[in-house]
Amino acid sequence: MTQRIARLVLLVLGLTLGLVTMAHAEDGYDLWLRYRPLPVAQAQIYAPHLTSVVAGDRPMLSAARSELQRGVSGFLGHDLPAATSIGDGALVIGTPAEQPAIKALNLPLSGLGEEGYLIRSVTVDGHKVTVIAANSDRGVLYGAFRLLRQIQTGQGIDKLDMADAPKIRVRLLNHWDNLDGSVERGYAGASIWDWWRLPDLKDQRYTDYARANASIGINGTVVNNVNAKALSLTAPYIAKTAALADSLRPYGIKIYLSARFSSPIELGGLKTADPLDPAVRAWWRAKTDEIYKAIPDFGGFLVKANSEGQPGPGDYHRSHADGANMLAEALAPHGGIVMWRAFVYSEHDASDRAKQAYNEFHPLDGQFADNVLVQIKNGPIDFQPREPFSPLFGAMPKTREMMEFQITKEYTGQATHLVYLAPLFEETLKADTFVRGAGSTVARVIDGSLEKHALTGMAGVANIGANRNWTGSDFDQANWYAFGRLAWNPDASSRDIATDWVRMTFSGDPAFVTPVVDMMMNSREAMADYMTPLGLHHQMATGHHYGPGPWVHELARPEWNPVYYNKADAGGIGFDRTKTGSDALAQYNPRAAKIWSDPRKMDERYLLWFHHLPWDYRLQDGHTLWDGLVMRYQSGVDQTGVMQITWTGLAPYVDAQRFAAVSQNLTIQRREAKWWRDASISYFQSKSGLPLPAGYTAPALPLEAYEALTFPYAPGQGH
Ligand code: GCV
């Protein structure tokens, strides 16, 4: 009887708790660091291993300790007391240098470098404890987040023995945030940096930003737009940046700045910014010294030069290496680095835009100083739904090449489309450059293992803004998360990362996790199909890049026009980048080029990137190119319907607020996918003159109606 009553009470309690949990609206602010109460049975398993924390009090160790305390109080509903002596179930965290108990254990830390960690269940003086050990405080912090992830993803912590270290040294966000608070290509509201109130502002949001980044191993941030203003290098703005650096430092996040190349003229009153001019060099040295005085651990400069109207060394007939090395010289005494972007193309260069960055940078191999990284976008054009890897990867063996991915979805659905980008990142990282034989993947180029470079890096253009949920939509948080995980380990799997993220962000119930992960994994392919199937690219509308514009042909620079890329006419469609066309293929190692050279054998998802083909060309499945194109647009649209159905069925697992927010976005995505299909098919049909394959619905409106659409206030255009 008593047992039955107890069971009943438990049931009622459980139900009430369950209902409370379901009803508890979540606005997404907590990201993947939600630390929600665990069910009683699970809590009972973890609790004996989480009784106290023994930690030093240096800033990063305190950050690690307080994160563990926050986690435990969330999971278990009680405090994790800080202790000085070790008891059963203690978490003992630190480095051998400052934590005697860890020194005594003589753990194998030597292979973990400066940022790796080791987590082990051990016995100390007869007490069963968990040790998080590292060679540096930052490593300890990463280990603390790793232990929390173990609990968040429902895995055991009683017999731990794991060690990990990042494969890439510089793991950065690039904010394209302007000093006026707008964000270029930002879809999550205004900039989180309140330059106006800085340096006095101490915003909890900055601490939470740093926590989120540290939890995924990001160790630096470039806070201002690469289309930079010299103003950010003036004394008042250096003071503001220093205040931000103070907020981020306890979480191991270093500050970097985008530097405007012409600053010596604009701020220093010099007549030139020629990188070989002694006065210019002296100006940069003095400016750099001034920054380091305010920010002793300043990371360095990111530079966009001679690109889309930005000033650069080319203005003085100097090379990119001359420009980069001048800044490198100023930064070297302080241990700082230069990230020099390879995103260059010119309207004065009549060659295929996809070839221009290679043409300009490849001859400079061996000329860049040791503290320069050349930052290369994943593909040769500009963050498209699908691009082959940039031919620069692996082509400059004496140069430190770093990756630039775009986390914000400028061309891939902006904040409203559910598109998980990690499969796109993974596709690039796993691609084989063949430069040193099979297995010379892009990942091995940028992690330095291929050419034995120690200075390595990966940057992601941030999708973060002042919106309460940080990224403008709940699912875009996954792209920030996945970027960090891949920067830590470029060999990680996008599916595994999605699985962790879903468990931490929503629910660990397999009935939820499996369909959501599948939906995320399919989403990029769906988007590529409804926007730019079969390797089409840069078909987005002008300026804001929101929606389709395959007909656009009147823009000042030829390579800004979608028609430049689709080359659709009565004869066919696609960009011939073989020998008979621009021969961009020749920029790749012959073995890599071979993969894309024969349209009949290649992965057709890249087809029209490399080949111009007649409308009646037979695809590998036997359909004509025209029919196959229409079918792929439709299949992308159909996938958005499947996503809606999947999500609708998952309502019981998600709080109402986030469920509704995602549902609304899926409705927008479906409508816009249809718009993409209809507008694109209308335009291409005006060229092919062919009927739609049987059973495929005609576009809802005539072509002119799509061409007439304007969106003056589309977000992300910056100032
Ligand atoms: C920051 C694309 C974007 C620009 C961006 C540029 C770049 O062209 O549309 O907004 O400018 O890339 O990466 O520099």
Coordinates of C-alpha atoms in Angstrom, one line a residue, residues 158-520:
D158 CA 32.2 7.1 -13.5
K159 CA 35.0 5.6 -15.5
L160 CA 36.4 8.4 -17.5
D161 CA 39.6 8.3 -19.3
M162 CA 39.7 10.8 -22.2
A163 CA 42.1 13.3 -23.6
D164 CA 41.8 15.7 -26.4
A165 CA 43.6 18.6 -27.9
P166 CA 42.8 21.0 -30.8
K167 CA 44.3 20.3 -34.2
I168 CA 44.2 24.0 -35.2
R169 CA 45.8 26.7 -33.2
V170 CA 43.8 29.9 -34.1
R171 CA 40.1 29.2 -33.9
L172 CA 38.3 32.5 -34.6
L173 CA 35.0 34.2 -35.2
N174 CA 35.1 37.1 -37.6
H175 CA 32.4 39.6 -36.8
W176 CA 31.4 41.8 -39.8
D177 CA 30.1 44.3 -37.2
N178 CA 30.2 48.0 -38.0
L179 CA 30.9 50.7 -35.4
D180 CA 27.4 52.1 -35.9
G181 CA 25.9 48.9 -34.5
S182 CA 24.8 47.4 -37.9
V183 CA 26.1 44.0 -39.0
E184 CA 27.1 43.3 -42.6
R185 CA 25.4 40.1 -43.6
G186 CA 24.0 39.9 -40.1
Y187 CA 20.5 38.4 -39.7
A188 CA 20.2 38.4 -35.9
G189 CA 19.6 42.0 -35.2
A190 CA 22.1 44.7 -34.3
S191 CA 25.7 44.1 -33.3
I192 CA 26.2 42.7 -29.8
W193 CA 29.0 45.2 -29.3
D194 CA 27.6 48.4 -27.9
W195 CA 30.5 50.7 -28.9
W196 CA 28.6 53.7 -27.7
R197 CA 28.5 52.6 -24.1
L198 CA 31.9 50.9 -24.1
P199 CA 34.3 51.1 -22.3
D200 CA 32.1 51.5 -19.3
L201 CA 29.6 48.8 -20.2
K202 CA 30.0 45.5 -18.4
D203 CA 27.4 43.3 -20.2
Q204 CA 26.6 39.8 -18.9
R205 CA 26.0 39.1 -22.6
Y206 CA 29.7 39.5 -23.3
T207 CA 30.5 36.9 -20.6
D208 CA 27.9 34.6 -21.9
Y209 CA 29.3 35.1 -25.4
A210 CA 32.7 34.1 -24.1
R211 CA 31.3 31.1 -22.3
A212 CA 29.6 29.8 -25.4
N213 CA 32.7 30.2 -27.5
A214 CA 35.0 28.6 -24.9
S215 CA 32.6 25.7 -24.6
I216 CA 33.4 24.8 -28.3
G217 CA 37.0 25.7 -28.2
I218 CA 36.9 29.1 -30.0
N219 CA 39.9 31.1 -28.7
G220 CA 39.6 34.4 -30.5
T221 CA 37.4 36.9 -32.1
V222 CA 37.8 39.7 -34.6
V223 CA 35.3 42.2 -33.4
N224 CA 34.9 44.6 -36.3
N225 CA 34.0 44.3 -40.0
V226 CA 36.7 43.4 -42.6
N227 CA 35.3 46.4 -44.5
A228 CA 37.0 48.3 -41.7
K229 CA 37.0 51.9 -40.5
A230 CA 40.2 53.5 -39.4
L231 CA 38.2 54.8 -36.4
S232 CA 38.6 51.5 -34.7
L233 CA 42.3 52.1 -34.3
T234 CA 41.9 55.5 -32.6
A235 CA 42.6 55.8 -28.8
P236 CA 39.0 55.9 -27.7
Y237 CA 38.1 52.8 -29.7
I238 CA 41.2 51.0 -28.5
A239 CA 40.0 51.7 -25.0
K240 CA 36.6 50.3 -25.9
T241 CA 38.1 47.2 -27.4
A242 CA 40.3 46.8 -24.3
A243 CA 37.2 46.7 -22.1
L244 CA 35.8 44.0 -24.3
A245 CA 39.0 42.1 -24.1
D246 CA 38.7 42.2 -20.3
S247 CA 35.3 40.6 -20.5
L248 CA 36.4 37.8 -22.8
R249 CA 39.8 37.1 -21.3
P250 CA 38.7 34.8 -18.4
Y251 CA 37.3 32.5 -21.0
G252 CA 40.4 32.4 -23.1
I253 CA 39.1 34.5 -26.0
K254 CA 41.6 36.9 -27.5
I255 CA 40.7 40.0 -29.3
Y256 CA 41.7 40.8 -32.8
L257 CA 40.9 43.8 -35.0
S258 CA 40.3 44.3 -38.7
A259 CA 42.7 46.9 -39.8
R260 CA 42.1 49.4 -42.6
F261 CA 45.1 49.6 -44.8
S262 CA 44.9 53.3 -45.4
S263 CA 44.9 54.2 -41.7
P264 CA 48.3 55.9 -41.7
I265 CA 46.8 58.4 -44.1
E266 CA 43.4 58.7 -42.4
L267 CA 44.7 58.8 -38.8
G268 CA 48.3 59.6 -39.1
G269 CA 48.2 62.4 -41.6
L270 CA 50.7 60.7 -43.9
K271 CA 50.6 61.2 -47.6
T272 CA 50.9 57.5 -48.3
A273 CA 50.1 54.0 -47.0
D274 CA 52.8 52.4 -49.1
P275 CA 54.0 49.4 -47.1
L276 CA 57.6 50.0 -48.1
D277 CA 57.7 53.6 -46.9
P278 CA 59.6 53.9 -43.6
A279 CA 57.2 56.5 -42.2
V280 CA 54.3 54.2 -42.8
R281 CA 56.1 51.2 -41.2
A282 CA 56.9 53.4 -38.2
W283 CA 53.3 54.5 -37.9
W284 CA 52.1 50.8 -37.8
R285 CA 54.7 49.9 -35.3
A286 CA 53.7 52.8 -33.0
K287 CA 50.0 52.0 -33.4
T288 CA 50.6 48.3 -32.7
D289 CA 52.6 49.2 -29.6
E290 CA 49.8 51.5 -28.4
I291 CA 47.3 48.6 -28.8
Y292 CA 49.4 46.2 -26.9
K293 CA 49.8 48.7 -24.1
A294 CA 46.0 48.6 -23.7
I295 CA 45.5 44.9 -24.6
P296 CA 48.7 43.0 -23.7
D297 CA 47.3 39.7 -25.1
F298 CA 45.9 41.3 -28.3
G299 CA 45.9 38.7 -31.1
G300 CA 46.6 40.7 -34.2
F301 CA 45.1 42.1 -37.4
L302 CA 42.8 40.8 -40.1
V303 CA 43.0 42.6 -43.4
K304 CA 40.8 42.8 -46.5
A305 CA 43.0 44.6 -49.0
N306 CA 42.5 45.5 -52.6
S307 CA 39.2 43.7 -52.6
E308 CA 35.8 45.2 -53.4
G309 CA 37.1 48.7 -53.1
Q310 CA 39.2 48.4 -50.0
P311 CA 42.6 50.1 -50.0
G312 CA 45.7 47.9 -50.1
P313 CA 49.3 47.6 -51.1
G314 CA 48.3 47.3 -54.8
D315 CA 47.5 51.0 -54.7
Y316 CA 51.2 51.5 -54.5
H317 CA 52.1 48.7 -56.9
R318 CA 53.2 46.5 -54.0
S319 CA 52.2 42.9 -53.5
H320 CA 49.9 41.4 -50.8
A321 CA 53.1 40.0 -49.2
D322 CA 54.6 43.4 -48.9
G323 CA 51.4 44.6 -47.2
A324 CA 51.1 41.6 -44.9
N325 CA 54.7 41.6 -43.9
M326 CA 54.7 45.3 -42.9
L327 CA 52.0 44.5 -40.4
A328 CA 53.7 41.3 -39.4
E329 CA 56.8 43.2 -38.6
A330 CA 54.9 45.5 -36.2
L331 CA 53.1 42.6 -34.5
A332 CA 56.0 40.1 -34.2
P333 CA 57.7 41.6 -31.1
H334 CA 54.4 41.1 -29.3
G335 CA 53.7 37.6 -30.6
G336 CA 50.8 38.9 -32.7
I337 CA 49.7 37.5 -36.1
V338 CA 48.3 38.9 -39.4
M339 CA 45.5 37.2 -41.2
W340 CA 45.6 38.4 -44.7
R341 CA 42.5 37.6 -46.8
A342 CA 42.8 36.1 -50.2
F343 CA 39.3 37.1 -51.2
V344 CA 40.3 39.3 -54.2
Y345 CA 38.9 39.8 -57.7
S346 CA 38.8 42.7 -60.0
E347 CA 36.5 44.1 -62.7
H348 CA 39.7 45.0 -64.6
D349 CA 40.6 41.3 -64.8
A350 CA 38.7 39.7 -67.6
S351 CA 39.5 36.2 -66.5
D352 CA 37.0 33.9 -64.7
R353 CA 36.5 35.3 -61.2
A354 CA 37.0 31.8 -59.9
K355 CA 40.6 32.0 -61.0
Q356 CA 41.6 35.4 -59.8
A357 CA 42.6 34.8 -56.2
Y358 CA 44.8 31.9 -57.2
N359 CA 46.4 33.9 -60.0
E360 CA 47.2 36.7 -57.5
F361 CA 48.4 34.7 -54.5
H362 CA 50.0 31.6 -55.9
P363 CA 53.1 33.4 -57.2
L364 CA 53.6 34.9 -53.7
D365 CA 54.2 31.5 -52.0
G366 CA 57.3 31.7 -49.8
Q367 CA 57.1 35.5 -49.5
F368 CA 54.9 35.8 -46.4
A369 CA 56.5 36.3 -43.0
D370 CA 56.2 33.5 -40.4
N371 CA 53.5 35.2 -38.4
V372 CA 51.2 35.7 -41.5
L373 CA 48.3 33.4 -42.2
V374 CA 46.7 33.7 -45.7
Q375 CA 42.9 33.5 -45.0
I376 CA 41.1 31.7 -47.9
K377 CA 37.3 31.3 -48.3
N378 CA 36.3 27.7 -48.6
G379 CA 35.5 28.0 -52.3
P380 CA 36.8 30.2 -55.2
I381 CA 33.8 32.5 -55.4
D382 CA 31.8 33.4 -52.3
F383 CA 30.2 31.1 -49.7
Q384 CA 27.7 29.6 -52.2
P385 CA 25.4 26.6 -51.4
R386 CA 28.0 24.4 -53.1
E387 CA 31.5 25.2 -54.3
P388 CA 34.5 23.1 -55.0
F389 CA 37.3 23.9 -52.6
S390 CA 39.5 26.9 -53.4
P391 CA 42.4 25.8 -55.6
L392 CA 44.7 27.8 -53.3
F393 CA 44.4 25.1 -50.7
G394 CA 47.6 23.1 -50.9
A395 CA 49.0 25.2 -53.7
M396 CA 51.1 27.4 -51.5
P397 CA 53.2 24.9 -49.5
K398 CA 55.5 27.5 -48.0
T399 CA 52.6 29.6 -46.8
R400 CA 50.4 29.2 -43.7
E401 CA 46.9 28.9 -45.2
M402 CA 43.9 29.3 -43.0
M403 CA 40.2 28.5 -43.7
E404 CA 37.4 31.1 -43.8
F405 CA 33.9 29.7 -43.6
Q406 CA 30.8 31.8 -43.4
I407 CA 28.6 30.8 -40.5
T408 CA 26.1 33.6 -41.2
K409 CA 24.0 32.4 -44.1
E410 CA 24.3 35.2 -46.6
Y411 CA 23.7 33.0 -49.6
T412 CA 22.2 30.0 -47.9
G413 CA 18.8 31.1 -46.5
Q414 CA 19.8 33.8 -44.1
A415 CA 18.2 33.4 -40.7
T416 CA 14.8 32.1 -41.7
H417 CA 15.8 28.9 -43.6
L418 CA 16.7 25.8 -41.5
V419 CA 20.1 24.9 -43.1
Y420 CA 22.7 23.1 -41.1
L421 CA 26.0 24.1 -42.6
A422 CA 28.4 21.5 -41.1
P423 CA 27.9 19.1 -44.0
L424 CA 29.1 21.9 -46.3
F425 CA 32.1 22.6 -44.1
E426 CA 32.8 18.9 -43.8
E427 CA 32.6 18.5 -47.6
T428 CA 35.3 21.1 -48.1
L429 CA 37.5 19.8 -45.3
K430 CA 37.4 16.2 -46.5
A431 CA 38.1 17.2 -50.1
D432 CA 41.3 15.8 -51.4
T433 CA 43.7 18.4 -53.0
F434 CA 46.1 15.5 -54.0
V435 CA 49.0 17.9 -53.7
R436 CA 51.1 15.4 -51.8
G437 CA 49.3 12.3 -53.1
A438 CA 46.0 10.8 -52.1
G439 CA 44.9 11.9 -48.6
S440 CA 46.1 15.5 -48.9
T441 CA 42.8 16.8 -47.7
V442 CA 42.0 20.4 -47.2
A443 CA 41.8 19.5 -43.4
R444 CA 45.4 18.5 -43.5
V445 CA 46.4 21.6 -45.4
I446 CA 44.9 23.9 -42.7
D447 CA 45.8 21.8 -39.7
G448 CA 49.4 22.2 -40.8
S449 CA 50.1 18.4 -40.9
L450 CA 50.7 18.3 -44.6
E451 CA 53.5 20.9 -44.8
K452 CA 54.4 20.9 -41.1
H453 CA 53.3 24.4 -40.2
A454 CA 52.8 25.1 -36.6
L455 CA 50.8 28.3 -37.0
T456 CA 47.3 27.2 -38.3
G457 CA 43.9 28.7 -38.3
M458 CA 40.2 28.5 -39.1
A459 CA 37.8 31.5 -39.1
G460 CA 34.0 31.6 -39.3
V461 CA 32.1 34.7 -40.2
A462 CA 29.8 35.1 -37.2
N463 CA 26.0 34.8 -37.3
I464 CA 25.7 36.5 -33.9
G465 CA 23.6 39.6 -33.1
A466 CA 21.6 41.2 -30.3
N467 CA 18.6 39.0 -30.8
R468 CA 17.7 37.2 -27.6
N469 CA 18.5 33.8 -29.3
W470 CA 21.8 35.2 -30.5
T471 CA 21.7 33.9 -34.1
G472 CA 18.3 35.0 -35.4
S473 CA 16.9 31.5 -35.3
D474 CA 17.2 28.5 -33.0
F475 CA 18.7 26.2 -35.6
D476 CA 21.3 28.7 -36.7
Q477 CA 22.9 28.2 -33.2
A478 CA 23.9 24.8 -34.6
N479 CA 26.1 26.4 -37.2
W480 CA 28.0 28.5 -34.6
Y481 CA 28.3 25.3 -32.5
A482 CA 29.5 23.1 -35.4
F483 CA 32.0 25.7 -36.6
G484 CA 33.7 25.7 -33.2
R485 CA 33.8 21.9 -33.0
L486 CA 35.2 21.6 -36.6
A487 CA 37.8 24.3 -35.8
W488 CA 38.9 22.2 -32.9
N489 CA 38.9 19.0 -34.9
P490 CA 38.5 19.4 -38.7
D491 CA 38.1 15.7 -39.0
A492 CA 35.0 15.5 -36.8
S493 CA 31.8 14.3 -38.4
S494 CA 29.0 16.8 -39.0
R495 CA 26.4 14.1 -38.0
D496 CA 28.1 13.5 -34.6
I497 CA 28.2 17.2 -34.0
A498 CA 24.6 17.6 -34.9
T499 CA 23.7 14.8 -32.5
D500 CA 25.5 16.4 -29.6
W501 CA 24.0 19.8 -30.4
V502 CA 20.4 18.5 -30.5
R503 CA 20.8 16.7 -27.2
M504 CA 22.2 19.7 -25.5
T505 CA 19.9 22.3 -27.1
F506 CA 16.6 20.4 -27.1
S507 CA 16.2 16.9 -25.8
G508 CA 18.1 13.7 -25.5
D509 CA 15.1 11.5 -26.3
P510 CA 16.0 9.3 -29.3
A511 CA 12.5 9.8 -30.7
F512 CA 13.4 13.4 -31.1
V513 CA 17.2 13.3 -31.7
T514 CA 17.1 10.9 -34.7
P515 CA 14.5 12.7 -36.9
V516 CA 15.9 16.1 -36.1
V517 CA 19.5 15.1 -36.9
D518 CA 18.3 13.6 -40.1
M519 CA 16.4 16.8 -41.0
M520 CA 19.5 18.9 -40.3

